[in-house]
Coordinates of C-alpha atoms in Angstrom, one line a residue:
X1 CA -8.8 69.8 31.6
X2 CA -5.3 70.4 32.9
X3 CA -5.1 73.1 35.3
X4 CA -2.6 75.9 34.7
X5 CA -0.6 75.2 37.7
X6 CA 0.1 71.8 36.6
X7 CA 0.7 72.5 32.9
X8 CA 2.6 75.5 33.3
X9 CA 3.3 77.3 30.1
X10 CA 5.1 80.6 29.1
X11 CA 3.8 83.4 27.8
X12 CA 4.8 82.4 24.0
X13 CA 2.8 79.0 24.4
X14 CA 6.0 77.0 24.9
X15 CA 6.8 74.3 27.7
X16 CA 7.8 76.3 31.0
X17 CA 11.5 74.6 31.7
X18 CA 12.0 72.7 28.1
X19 CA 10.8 76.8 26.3
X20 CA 9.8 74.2 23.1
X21 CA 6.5 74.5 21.5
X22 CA 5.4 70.9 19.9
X23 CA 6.6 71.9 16.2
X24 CA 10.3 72.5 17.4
X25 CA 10.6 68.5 18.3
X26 CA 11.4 65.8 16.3
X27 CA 10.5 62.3 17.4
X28 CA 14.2 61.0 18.0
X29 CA 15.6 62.6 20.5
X30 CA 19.7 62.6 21.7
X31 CA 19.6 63.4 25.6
X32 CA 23.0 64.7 26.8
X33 CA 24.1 66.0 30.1
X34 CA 26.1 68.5 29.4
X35 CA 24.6 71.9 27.2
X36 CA 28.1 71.8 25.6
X37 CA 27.6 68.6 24.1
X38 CA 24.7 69.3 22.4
X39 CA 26.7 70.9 19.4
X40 CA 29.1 68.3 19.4
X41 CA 26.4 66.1 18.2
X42 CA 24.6 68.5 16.4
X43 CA 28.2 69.7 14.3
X44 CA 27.8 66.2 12.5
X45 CA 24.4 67.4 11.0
X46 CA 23.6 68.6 7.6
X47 CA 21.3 71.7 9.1
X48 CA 20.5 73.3 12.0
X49 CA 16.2 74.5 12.0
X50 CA 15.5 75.4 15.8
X51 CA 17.7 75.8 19.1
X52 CA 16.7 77.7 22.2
X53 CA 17.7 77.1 26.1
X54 CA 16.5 78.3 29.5
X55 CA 18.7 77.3 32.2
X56 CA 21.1 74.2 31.8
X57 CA 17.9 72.7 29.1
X58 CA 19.5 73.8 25.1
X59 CA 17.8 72.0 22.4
X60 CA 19.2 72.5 19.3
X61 CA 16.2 70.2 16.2
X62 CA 18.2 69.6 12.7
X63 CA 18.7 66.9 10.1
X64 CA 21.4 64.1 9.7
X65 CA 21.9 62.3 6.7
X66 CA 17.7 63.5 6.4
X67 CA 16.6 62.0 9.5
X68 CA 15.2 64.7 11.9
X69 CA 16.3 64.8 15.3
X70 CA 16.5 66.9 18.0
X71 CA 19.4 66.9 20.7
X72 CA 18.6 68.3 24.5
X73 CA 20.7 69.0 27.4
X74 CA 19.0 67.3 30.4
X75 CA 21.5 68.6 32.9
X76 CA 22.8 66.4 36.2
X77 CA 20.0 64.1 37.8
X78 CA 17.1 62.1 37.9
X79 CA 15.1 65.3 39.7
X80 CA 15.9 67.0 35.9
X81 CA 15.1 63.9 34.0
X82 CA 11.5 64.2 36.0
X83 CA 10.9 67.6 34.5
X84 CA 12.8 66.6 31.3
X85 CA 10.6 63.5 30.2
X86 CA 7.1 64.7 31.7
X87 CA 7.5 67.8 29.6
X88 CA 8.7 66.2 26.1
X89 CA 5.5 63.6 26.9
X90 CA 3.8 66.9 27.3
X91 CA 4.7 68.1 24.4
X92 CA 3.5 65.3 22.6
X93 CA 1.0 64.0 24.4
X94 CA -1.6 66.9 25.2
X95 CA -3.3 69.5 23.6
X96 CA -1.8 72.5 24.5
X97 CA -4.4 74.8 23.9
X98 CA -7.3 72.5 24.8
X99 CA -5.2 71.2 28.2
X100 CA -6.7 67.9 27.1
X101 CA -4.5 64.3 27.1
X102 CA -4.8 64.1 23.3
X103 CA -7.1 60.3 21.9
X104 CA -4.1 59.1 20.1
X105 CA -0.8 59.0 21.9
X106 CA 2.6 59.5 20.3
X107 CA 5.9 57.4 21.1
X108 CA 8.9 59.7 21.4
X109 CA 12.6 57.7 21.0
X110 CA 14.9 58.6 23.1
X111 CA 18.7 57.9 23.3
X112 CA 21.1 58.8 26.0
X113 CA 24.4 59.7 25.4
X114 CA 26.5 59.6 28.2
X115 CA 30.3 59.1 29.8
X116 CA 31.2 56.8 32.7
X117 CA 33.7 54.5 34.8
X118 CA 33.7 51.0 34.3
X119 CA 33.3 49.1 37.4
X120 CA 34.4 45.8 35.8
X121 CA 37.8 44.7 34.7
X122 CA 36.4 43.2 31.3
X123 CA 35.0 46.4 30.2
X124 CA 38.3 48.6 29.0
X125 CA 38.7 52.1 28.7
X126 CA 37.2 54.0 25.1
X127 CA 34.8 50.8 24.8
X128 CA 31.0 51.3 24.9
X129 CA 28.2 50.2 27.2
X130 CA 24.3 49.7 26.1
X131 CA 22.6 49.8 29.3
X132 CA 19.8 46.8 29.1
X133 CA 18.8 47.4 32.8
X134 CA 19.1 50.3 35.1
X135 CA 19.1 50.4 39.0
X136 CA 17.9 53.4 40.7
X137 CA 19.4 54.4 43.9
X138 CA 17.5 57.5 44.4
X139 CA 14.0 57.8 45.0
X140 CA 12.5 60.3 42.6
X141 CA 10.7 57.2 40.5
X142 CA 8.8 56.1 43.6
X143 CA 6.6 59.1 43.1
X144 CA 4.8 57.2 40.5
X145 CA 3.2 54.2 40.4
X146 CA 6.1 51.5 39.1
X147 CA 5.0 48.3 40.2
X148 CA 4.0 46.8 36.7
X149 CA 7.0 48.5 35.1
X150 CA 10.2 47.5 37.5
X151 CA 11.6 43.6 37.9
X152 CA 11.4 42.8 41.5
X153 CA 13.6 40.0 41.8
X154 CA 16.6 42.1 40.7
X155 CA 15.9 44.5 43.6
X156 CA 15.1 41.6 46.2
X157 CA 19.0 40.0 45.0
X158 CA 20.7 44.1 45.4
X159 CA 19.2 44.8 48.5
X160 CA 20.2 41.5 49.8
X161 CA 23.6 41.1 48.4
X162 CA 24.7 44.6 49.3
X163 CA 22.7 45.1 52.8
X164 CA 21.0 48.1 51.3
X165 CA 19.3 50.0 54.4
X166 CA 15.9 50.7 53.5
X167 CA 15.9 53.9 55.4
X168 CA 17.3 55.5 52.3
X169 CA 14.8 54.0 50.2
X170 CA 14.1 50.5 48.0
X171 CA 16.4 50.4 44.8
X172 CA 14.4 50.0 41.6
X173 CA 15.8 48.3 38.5
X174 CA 13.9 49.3 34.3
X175 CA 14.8 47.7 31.6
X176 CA 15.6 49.2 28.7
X177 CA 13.8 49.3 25.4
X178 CA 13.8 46.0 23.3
X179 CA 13.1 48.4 20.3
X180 CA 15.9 50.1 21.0
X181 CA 18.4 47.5 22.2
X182 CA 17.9 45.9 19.3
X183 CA 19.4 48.8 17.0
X184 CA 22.1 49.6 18.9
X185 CA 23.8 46.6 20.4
X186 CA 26.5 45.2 18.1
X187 CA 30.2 43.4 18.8
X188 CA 31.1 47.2 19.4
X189 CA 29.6 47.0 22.2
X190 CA 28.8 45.5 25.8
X191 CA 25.7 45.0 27.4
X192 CA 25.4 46.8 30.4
X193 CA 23.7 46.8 33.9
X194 CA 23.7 50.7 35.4
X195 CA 23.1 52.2 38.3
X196 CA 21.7 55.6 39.0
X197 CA 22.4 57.1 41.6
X198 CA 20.9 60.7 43.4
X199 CA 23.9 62.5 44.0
X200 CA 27.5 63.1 43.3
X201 CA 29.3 62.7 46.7
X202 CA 28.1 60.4 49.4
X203 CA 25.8 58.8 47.6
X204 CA 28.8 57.4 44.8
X205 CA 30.7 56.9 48.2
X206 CA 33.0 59.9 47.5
X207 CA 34.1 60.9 51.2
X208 CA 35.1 65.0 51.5
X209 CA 34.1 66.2 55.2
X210 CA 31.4 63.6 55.5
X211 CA 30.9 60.5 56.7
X212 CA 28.5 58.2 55.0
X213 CA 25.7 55.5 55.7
X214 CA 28.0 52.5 54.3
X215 CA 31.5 52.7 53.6
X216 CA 31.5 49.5 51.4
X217 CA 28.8 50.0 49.2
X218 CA 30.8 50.6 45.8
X219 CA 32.8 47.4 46.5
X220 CA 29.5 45.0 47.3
X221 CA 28.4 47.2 44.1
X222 CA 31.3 46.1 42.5
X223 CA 30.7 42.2 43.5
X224 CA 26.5 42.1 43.3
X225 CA 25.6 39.1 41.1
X226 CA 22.0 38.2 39.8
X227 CA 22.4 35.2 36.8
X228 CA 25.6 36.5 35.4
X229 CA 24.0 40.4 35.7
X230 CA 26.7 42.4 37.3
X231 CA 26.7 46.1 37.2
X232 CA 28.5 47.6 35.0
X233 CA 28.8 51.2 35.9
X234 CA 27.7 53.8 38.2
X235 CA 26.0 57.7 36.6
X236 CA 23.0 59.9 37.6
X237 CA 20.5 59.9 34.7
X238 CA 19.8 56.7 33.5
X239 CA 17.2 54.4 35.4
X240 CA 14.8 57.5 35.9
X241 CA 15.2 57.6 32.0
X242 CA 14.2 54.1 31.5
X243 CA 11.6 54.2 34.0
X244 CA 9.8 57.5 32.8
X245 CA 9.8 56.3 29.2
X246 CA 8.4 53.0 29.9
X247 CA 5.6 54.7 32.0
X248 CA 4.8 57.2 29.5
X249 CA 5.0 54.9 26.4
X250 CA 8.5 56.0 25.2
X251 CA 11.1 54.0 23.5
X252 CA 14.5 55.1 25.7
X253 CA 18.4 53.1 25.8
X254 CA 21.4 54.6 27.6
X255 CA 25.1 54.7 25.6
X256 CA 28.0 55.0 27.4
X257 CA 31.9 55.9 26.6
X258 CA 34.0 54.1 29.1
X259 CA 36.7 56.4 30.0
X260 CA 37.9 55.1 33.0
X261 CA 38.5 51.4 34.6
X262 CA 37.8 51.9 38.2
X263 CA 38.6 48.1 38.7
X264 CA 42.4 48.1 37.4
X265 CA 42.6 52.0 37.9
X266 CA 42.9 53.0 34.1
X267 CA 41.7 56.5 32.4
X268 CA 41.6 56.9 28.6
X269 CA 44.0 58.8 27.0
X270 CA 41.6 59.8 24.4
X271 CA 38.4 60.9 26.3
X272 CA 37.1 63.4 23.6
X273 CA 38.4 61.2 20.6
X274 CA 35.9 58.1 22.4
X275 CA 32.9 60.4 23.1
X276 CA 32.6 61.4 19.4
X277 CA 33.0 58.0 18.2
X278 CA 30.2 57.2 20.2
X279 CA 28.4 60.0 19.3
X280 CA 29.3 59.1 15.7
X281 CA 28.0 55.4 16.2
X282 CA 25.1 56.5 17.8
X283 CA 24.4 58.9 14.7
X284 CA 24.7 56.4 11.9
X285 CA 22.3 53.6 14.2
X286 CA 19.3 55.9 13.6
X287 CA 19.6 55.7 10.4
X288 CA 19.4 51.8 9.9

């Protein structure tokens, strides 16, 4: 049996940071960072059955076009997509009033919709990227044992083409679900290489007040190679994603609406008008 301190649940039987009881969930799930975005998915459904939030976590569970879905707000970071994914497993996965892992375990999908700079020239402004691998700068995922899950030889090339000092802890790079891919990579989109990274400032290698462990590191970033796999672009959220689904037994892909060009300097002058499209693609791919 779970202890109480590790399966910590309100007073109303719900999930202590997620507030959802099992029935409020569908089994597609739209992760978004932003709690505002959640209703400009869930605008483009039919009806509306459930929403709650506690904290930066709103979940709003409705139908489009009769597909069930439900739509959360992870907020900013892998240390939120720890508690975001071990509680949907939860959910799922145990038996909340027996604290027992339940005999048959259920497979959540889950699809990330997200914004982001491009760091390559060939991937233009208002285009979309389908992550199929993720590199994780921080070090949240290393709780966990990741060794069957994560492709070494990736890691061995980034730490050696960009010099990465270990002290700050050994990159790890998911792939993303073949399921997945599968559905939502078309010729309106590219295939993509992200990396996560654990903070907003220093470790993106924005410089306020300051200084930080390598100046250089966006450019060799920029530059890193493996067999034609270049990183594509640079967000907080999705290689703890990909490596907690995989781990868990989750189905999990990452969209992203370019809108800006770091490499030639360009910002769309349609940001809103691109994120619904996306959000509009991503919609209509469940339903095939």
């Amino acid at each position: 049996m779970i202890q109480a301190s590790e399966l910590i649940l309100n007073p109303d039987g719900s999930i202590y940071h997620l507030n959802l009881k099992p029935e409020n969930l569908a089994n597609t799930i739209i992760f978004v960072g932003d709690q505002d975005r959640v209703e400009k998915v869930t605008t483009h459904f039919d009806t509306i059955e459930f929403s709650t939030q506690k904290r930066e976590f709103k979940t709003q569970t409705g139908f489009y076009k009769g597909k069930r879905i439900s739509v959360i707000s992870t907020g900013i970071g892998p240390d939120n997509i720890d508690i975001v994914l071990n509680e949907l497993d939860a959910l799922v996965n145990i038996d909340f009033e027996t604290r027992k892992i339940k005999e048959k375990l259920s497979s959540l999908n889950i699809i990330r919709i997200g914004t982001s700079g491009s760091l390559q020239e060939n991937i233009p402004v208002d285009s979309f990227v389908v992550s199929q691998y993720a590199i994780g700068l921080d070090n949240m995922l290393r709780s966990y044992c990741i060794d069957t899950v994560s492709n070494p030889e990736i890691e061995t090339a980034f730490i050696q083409q960009t010099n990465w000092d270990l002290h700050k802890g050994k990159p790890y790079v998911i792939s993303s679900s073949d399921t997945l891919s599968k559905v939502f990579i078309s010729n309106e989109t590219h295939k993509g290489f992200t990396a996560t990274a654990g903070g907003f400032y220093g470790p993106q290698g924005r410089v306020l007040r300051l200084n930080i462990q390598d100046r250089n590191l966006n450019q060799k970033m920029d530059q890193f190679n493996y067999n034609g796999i270049q990183i594509t672009n640079l967000e907080m959220e999705t290689a703890a994603i990909y490596g907690l689904a995989v781990l868990l037994g989750h189905q999990a892909i990452s969209l992203n609406a370019i809108i800006a060009n770091r490499a030639n300097g360009t910002f769309s002058n349609k940001p809103y008008e691109t994120i619904d499209k996306l959000i509009r693609y991503t919609l209509d791919k469940l339903l095939q």
